[in-house]
Each structure stands twice: as C-alpha cells, then as structure tokens.
mmCIF file with all atom_site columns, C-alpha atoms in Angstrom:
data_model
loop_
_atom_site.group_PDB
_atom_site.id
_atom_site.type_symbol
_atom_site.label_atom_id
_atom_site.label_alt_id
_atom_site.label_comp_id
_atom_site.label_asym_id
_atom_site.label_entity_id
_atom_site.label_seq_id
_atom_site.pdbx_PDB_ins_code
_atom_site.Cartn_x
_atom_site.Cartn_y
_atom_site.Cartn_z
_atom_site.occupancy
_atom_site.B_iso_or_equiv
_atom_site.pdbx_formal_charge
_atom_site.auth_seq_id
_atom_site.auth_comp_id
_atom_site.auth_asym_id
_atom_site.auth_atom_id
_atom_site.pdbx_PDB_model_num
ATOM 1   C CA . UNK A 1 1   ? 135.435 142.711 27.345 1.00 0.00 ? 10  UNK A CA 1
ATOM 2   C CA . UNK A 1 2   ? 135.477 139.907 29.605 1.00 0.00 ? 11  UNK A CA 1
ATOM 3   C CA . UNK A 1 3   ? 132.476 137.837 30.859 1.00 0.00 ? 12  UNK A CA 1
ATOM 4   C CA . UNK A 1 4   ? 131.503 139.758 34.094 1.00 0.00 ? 13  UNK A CA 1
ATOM 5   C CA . UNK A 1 5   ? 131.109 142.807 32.580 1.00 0.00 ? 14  UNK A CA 1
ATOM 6   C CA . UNK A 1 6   ? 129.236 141.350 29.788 1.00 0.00 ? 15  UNK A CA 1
ATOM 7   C CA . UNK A 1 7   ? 126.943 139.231 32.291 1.00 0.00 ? 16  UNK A CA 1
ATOM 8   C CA . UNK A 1 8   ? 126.441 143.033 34.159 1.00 0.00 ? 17  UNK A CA 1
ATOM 9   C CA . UNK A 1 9   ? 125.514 144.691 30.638 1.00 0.00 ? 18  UNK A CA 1
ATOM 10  C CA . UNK A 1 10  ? 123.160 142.202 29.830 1.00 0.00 ? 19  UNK A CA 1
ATOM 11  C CA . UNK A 1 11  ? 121.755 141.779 33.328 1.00 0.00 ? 20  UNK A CA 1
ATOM 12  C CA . UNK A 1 12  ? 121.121 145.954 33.310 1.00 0.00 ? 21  UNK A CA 1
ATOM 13  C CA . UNK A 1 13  ? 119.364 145.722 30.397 1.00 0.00 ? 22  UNK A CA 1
ATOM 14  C CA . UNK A 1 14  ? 116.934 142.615 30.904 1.00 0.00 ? 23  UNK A CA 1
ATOM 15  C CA . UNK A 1 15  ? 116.442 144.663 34.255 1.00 0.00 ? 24  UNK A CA 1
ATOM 16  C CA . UNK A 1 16  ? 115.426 147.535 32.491 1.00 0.00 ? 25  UNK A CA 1
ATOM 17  C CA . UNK A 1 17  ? 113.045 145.657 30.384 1.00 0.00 ? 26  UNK A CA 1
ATOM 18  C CA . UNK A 1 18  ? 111.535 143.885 33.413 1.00 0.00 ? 27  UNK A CA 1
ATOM 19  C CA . UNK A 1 19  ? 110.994 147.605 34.986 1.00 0.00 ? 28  UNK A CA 1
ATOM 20  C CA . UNK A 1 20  ? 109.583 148.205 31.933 1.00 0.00 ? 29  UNK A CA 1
ATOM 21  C CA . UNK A 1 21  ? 107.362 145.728 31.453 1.00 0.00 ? 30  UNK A CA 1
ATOM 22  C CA . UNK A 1 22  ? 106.627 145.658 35.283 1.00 0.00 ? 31  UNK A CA 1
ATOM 23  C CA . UNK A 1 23  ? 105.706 149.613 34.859 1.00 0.00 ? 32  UNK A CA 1
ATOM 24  C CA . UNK A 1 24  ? 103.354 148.984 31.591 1.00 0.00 ? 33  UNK A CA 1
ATOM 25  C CA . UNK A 1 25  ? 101.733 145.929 33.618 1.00 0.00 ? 34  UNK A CA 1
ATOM 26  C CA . UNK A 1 26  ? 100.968 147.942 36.412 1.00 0.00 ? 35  UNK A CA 1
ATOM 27  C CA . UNK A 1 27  ? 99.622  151.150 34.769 1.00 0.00 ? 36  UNK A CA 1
ATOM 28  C CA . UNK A 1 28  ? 97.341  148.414 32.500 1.00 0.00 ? 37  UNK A CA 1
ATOM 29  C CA . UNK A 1 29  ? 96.105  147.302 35.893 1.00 0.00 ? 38  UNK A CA 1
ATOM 30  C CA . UNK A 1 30  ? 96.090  150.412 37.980 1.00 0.00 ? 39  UNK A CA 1
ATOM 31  C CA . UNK A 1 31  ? 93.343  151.362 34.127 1.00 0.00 ? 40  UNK A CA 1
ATOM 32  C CA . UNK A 1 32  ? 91.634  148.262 34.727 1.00 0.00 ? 41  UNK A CA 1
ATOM 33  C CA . UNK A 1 33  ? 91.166  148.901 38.270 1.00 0.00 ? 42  UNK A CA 1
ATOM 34  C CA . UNK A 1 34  ? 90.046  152.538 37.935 1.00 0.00 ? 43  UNK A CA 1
ATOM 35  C CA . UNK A 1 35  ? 87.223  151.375 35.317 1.00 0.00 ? 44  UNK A CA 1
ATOM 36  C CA . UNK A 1 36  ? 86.089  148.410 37.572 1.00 0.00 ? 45  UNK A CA 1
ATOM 37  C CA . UNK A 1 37  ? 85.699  150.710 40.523 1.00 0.00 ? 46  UNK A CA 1
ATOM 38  C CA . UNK A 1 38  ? 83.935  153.462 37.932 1.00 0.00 ? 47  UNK A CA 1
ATOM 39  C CA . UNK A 1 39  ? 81.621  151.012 36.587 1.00 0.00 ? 48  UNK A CA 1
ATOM 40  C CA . UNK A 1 40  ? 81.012  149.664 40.618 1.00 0.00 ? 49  UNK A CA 1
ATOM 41  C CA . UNK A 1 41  ? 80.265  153.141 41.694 1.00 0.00 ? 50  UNK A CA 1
ATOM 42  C CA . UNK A 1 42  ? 77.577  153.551 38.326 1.00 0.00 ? 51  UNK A CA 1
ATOM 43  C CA . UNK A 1 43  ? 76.173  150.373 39.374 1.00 0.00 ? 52  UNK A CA 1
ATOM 44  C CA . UNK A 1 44  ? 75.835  151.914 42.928 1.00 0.00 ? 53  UNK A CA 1
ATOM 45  C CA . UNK A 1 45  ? 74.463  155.647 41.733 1.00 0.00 ? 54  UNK A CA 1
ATOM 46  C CA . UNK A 1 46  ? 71.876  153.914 38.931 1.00 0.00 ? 55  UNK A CA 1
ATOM 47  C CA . UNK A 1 47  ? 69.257  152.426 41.792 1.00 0.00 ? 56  UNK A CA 1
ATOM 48  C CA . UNK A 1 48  ? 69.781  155.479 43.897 1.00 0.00 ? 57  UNK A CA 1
ATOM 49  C CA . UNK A 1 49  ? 68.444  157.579 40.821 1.00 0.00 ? 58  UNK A CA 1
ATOM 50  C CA . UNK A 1 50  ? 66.384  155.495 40.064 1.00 0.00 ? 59  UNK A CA 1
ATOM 51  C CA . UNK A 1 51  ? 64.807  155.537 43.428 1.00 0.00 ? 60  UNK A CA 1
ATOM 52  C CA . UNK A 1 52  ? 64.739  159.391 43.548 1.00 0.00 ? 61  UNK A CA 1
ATOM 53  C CA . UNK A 1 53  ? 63.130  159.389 40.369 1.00 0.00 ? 62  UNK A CA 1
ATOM 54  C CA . UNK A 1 54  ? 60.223  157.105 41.467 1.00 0.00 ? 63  UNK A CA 1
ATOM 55  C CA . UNK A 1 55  ? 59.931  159.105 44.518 1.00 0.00 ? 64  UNK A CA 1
ATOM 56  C CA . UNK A 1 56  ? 59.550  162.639 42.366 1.00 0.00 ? 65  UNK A CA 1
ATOM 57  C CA . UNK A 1 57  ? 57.071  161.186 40.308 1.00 0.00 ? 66  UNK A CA 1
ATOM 58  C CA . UNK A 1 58  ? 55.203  159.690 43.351 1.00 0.00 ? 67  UNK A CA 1
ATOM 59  C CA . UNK A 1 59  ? 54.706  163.054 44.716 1.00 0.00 ? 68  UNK A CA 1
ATOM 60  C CA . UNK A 1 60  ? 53.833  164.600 40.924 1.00 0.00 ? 69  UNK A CA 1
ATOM 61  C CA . UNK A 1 61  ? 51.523  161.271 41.028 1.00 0.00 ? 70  UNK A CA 1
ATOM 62  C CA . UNK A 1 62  ? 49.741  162.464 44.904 1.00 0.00 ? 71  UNK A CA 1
ATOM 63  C CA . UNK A 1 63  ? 50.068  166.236 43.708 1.00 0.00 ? 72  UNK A CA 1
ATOM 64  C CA . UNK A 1 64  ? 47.627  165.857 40.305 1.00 0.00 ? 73  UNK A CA 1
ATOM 65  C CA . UNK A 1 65  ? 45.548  162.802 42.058 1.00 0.00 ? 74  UNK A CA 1
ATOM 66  C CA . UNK A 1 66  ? 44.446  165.785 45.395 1.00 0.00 ? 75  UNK A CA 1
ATOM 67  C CA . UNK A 1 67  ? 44.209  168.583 41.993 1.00 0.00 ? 76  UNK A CA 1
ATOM 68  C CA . UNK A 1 68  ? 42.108  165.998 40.380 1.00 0.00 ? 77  UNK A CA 1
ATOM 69  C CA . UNK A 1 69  ? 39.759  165.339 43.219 1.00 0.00 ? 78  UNK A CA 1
ATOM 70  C CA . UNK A 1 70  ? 39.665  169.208 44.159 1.00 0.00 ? 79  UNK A CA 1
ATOM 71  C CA . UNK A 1 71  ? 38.599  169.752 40.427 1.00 0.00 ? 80  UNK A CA 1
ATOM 72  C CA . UNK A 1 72  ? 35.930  167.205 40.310 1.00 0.00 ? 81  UNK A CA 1
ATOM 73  C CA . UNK A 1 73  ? 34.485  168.092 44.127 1.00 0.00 ? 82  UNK A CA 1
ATOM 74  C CA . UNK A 1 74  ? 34.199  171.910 42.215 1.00 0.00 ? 83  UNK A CA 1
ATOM 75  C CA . UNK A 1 75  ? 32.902  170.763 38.798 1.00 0.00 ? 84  UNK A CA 1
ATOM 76  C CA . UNK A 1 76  ? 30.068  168.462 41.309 1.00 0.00 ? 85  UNK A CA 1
ATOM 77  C CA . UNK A 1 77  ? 29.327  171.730 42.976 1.00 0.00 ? 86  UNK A CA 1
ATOM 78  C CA . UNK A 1 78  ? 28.899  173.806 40.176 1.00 0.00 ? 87  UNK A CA 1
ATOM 79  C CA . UNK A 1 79  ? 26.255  171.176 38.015 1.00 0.00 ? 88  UNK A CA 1
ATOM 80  C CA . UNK A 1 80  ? 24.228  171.471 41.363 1.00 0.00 ? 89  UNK A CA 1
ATOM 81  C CA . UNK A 1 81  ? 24.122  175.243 41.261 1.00 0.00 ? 90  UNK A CA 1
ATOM 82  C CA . UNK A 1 82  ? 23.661  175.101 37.176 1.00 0.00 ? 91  UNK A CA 1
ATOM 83  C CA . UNK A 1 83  ? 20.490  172.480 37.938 1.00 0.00 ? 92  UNK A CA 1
ATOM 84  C CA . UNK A 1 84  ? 19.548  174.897 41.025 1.00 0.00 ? 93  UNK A CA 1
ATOM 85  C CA . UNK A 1 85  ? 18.985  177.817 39.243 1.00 0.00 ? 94  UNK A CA 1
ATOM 86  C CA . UNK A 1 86  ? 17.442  176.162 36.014 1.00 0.00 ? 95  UNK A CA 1
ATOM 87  C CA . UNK A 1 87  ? 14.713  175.257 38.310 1.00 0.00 ? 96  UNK A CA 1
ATOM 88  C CA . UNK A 1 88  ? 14.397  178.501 40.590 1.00 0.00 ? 97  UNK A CA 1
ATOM 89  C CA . UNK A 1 89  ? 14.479  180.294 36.969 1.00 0.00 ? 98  UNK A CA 1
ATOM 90  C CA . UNK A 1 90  ? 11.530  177.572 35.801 1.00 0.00 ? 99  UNK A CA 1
ATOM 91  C CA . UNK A 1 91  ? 9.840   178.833 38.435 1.00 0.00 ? 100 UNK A CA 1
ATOM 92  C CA . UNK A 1 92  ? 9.691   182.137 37.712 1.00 0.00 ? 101 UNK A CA 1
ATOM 93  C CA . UNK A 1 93  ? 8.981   181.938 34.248 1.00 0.00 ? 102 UNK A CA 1
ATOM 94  C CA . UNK A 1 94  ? 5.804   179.534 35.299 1.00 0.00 ? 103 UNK A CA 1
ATOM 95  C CA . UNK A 1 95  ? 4.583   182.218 37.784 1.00 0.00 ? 104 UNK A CA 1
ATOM 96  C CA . UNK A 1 96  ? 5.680   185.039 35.213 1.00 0.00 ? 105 UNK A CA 1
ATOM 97  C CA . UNK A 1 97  ? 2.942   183.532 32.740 1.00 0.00 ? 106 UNK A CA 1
ATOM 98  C CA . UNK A 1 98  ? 0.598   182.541 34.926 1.00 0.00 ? 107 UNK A CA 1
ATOM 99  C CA . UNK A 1 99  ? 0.204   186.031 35.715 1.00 0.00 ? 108 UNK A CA 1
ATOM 100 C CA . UNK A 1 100 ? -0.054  186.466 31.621 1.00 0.00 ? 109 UNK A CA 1
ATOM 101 C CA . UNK A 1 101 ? 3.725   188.192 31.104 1.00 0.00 ? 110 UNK A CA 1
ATOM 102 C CA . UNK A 1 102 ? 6.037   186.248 28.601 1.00 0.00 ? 111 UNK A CA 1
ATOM 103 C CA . UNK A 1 103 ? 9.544   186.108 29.757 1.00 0.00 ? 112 UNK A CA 1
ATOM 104 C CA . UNK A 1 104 ? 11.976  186.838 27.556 1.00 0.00 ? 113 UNK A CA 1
ATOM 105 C CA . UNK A 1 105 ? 13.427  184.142 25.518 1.00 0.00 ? 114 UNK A CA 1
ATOM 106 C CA . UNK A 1 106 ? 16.748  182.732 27.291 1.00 0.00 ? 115 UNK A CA 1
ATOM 107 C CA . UNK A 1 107 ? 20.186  183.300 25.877 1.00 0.00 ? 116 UNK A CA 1
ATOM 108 C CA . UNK A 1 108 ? 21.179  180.702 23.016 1.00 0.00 ? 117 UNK A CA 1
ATOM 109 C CA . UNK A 1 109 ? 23.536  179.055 25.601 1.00 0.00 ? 118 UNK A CA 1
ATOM 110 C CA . UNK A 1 110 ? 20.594  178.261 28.138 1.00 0.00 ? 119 UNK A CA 1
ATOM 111 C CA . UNK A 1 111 ? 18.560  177.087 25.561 1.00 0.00 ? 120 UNK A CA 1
ATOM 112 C CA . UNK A 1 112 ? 20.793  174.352 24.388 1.00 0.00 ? 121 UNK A CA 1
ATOM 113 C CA . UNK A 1 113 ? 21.103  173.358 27.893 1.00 0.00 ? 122 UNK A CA 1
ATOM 114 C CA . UNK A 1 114 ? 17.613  173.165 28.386 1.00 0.00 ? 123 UNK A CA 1
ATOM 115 C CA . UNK A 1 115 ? 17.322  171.058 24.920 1.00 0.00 ? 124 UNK A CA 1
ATOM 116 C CA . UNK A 1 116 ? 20.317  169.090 25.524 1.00 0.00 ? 125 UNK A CA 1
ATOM 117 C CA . UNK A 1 117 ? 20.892  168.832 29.272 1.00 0.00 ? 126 UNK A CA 1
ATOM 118 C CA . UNK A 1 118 ? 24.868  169.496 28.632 1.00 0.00 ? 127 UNK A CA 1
#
C-alpha cells in the first residue's frame, strides 16, 4: 500500500469520526437548546397562571364579600322583626290580663329568648 492511499484511509476515517463527533455535539446542543427554550416558556406560563389564579380568587373573594353583606343586611332585618313582634306580643299579653285572661304560657323557645335575649 503506498502512502496516498494510506493518507486517504486514514483521512476517511478521522472524517468519519469528526462527523461523528460533530453529529453527537450537535444533537447534545440541539437537547440543551430544547430544555432552555422549555424551561423559558415555564418561566413565561408560571406568572400568567399565577395571575389567572389571583384573578379567580378575586372574584370568589367579591362573590362571598356581596353573599356576606346580603346575609348580614337579612339576619339585621330579621332581629328587628324578632324584637317587633316580642313587643306587639307584650302588648297583648298586658292588655290580655288587664282585662283578667292569662295568656297561655309561650313556647320553650320564646321563653329562653325572653330570659336570655338570644
């Protein structure tokens, strides 16, 4: 075998290990790549989330808040009836004796309120 062709076989094969090497560098990089742009578009969905997350529980927040005030504008209305009619039934039980009748005794749940004011 004389020295060209030897100089050829060995040049073809370093070649091939350069492709080779080339090849495994640029899959390695094309990897590295895909996980930097992965972890970029994470970094990019995480305060969008985030920000749709706050916003639900904003509105849960407002929703319960409006309930809340709704609830205690109905609870408000209902001790003023409650107090109204333990007077306007007072009332009647004062004029029922005055005129010498005894009223009935009031159901065990009126009577604690009237003892306890709850």
């Amino acid at each position: 075998m004389n020295a060209a062709a030897i100089v050829t076989v060995v040049g073809s094969i370093l070649t091939l290990l350069g492709v080779a090497f080339t090849a495994r560098a640029t899959t390695r990089a094309a990897q590295a790549t895909a996980r930097a742009n992965q972890a970029a578009a994470q970094a990019t969905v995480e305060p969008n989330q985030r920000a749709e997350d706050r916003a639900a529980f904003e509105a849960v927040k407002k929703e319960l808040r409006e309930e809340l005030t709704s609830t205690r504008e109905e609870v408000k209305g209902l001790r003023s009836l409650v107090r109204a009619f333990a007077w306007y039934v007072g009332e009647l039980t004062s004029q029922m004796r005055s005129n010498g009748i005894e009223p009935p005794a009031p159901p065990q749940r009126v009577d604690e309120y009237n003892r306890t004011g709850v």
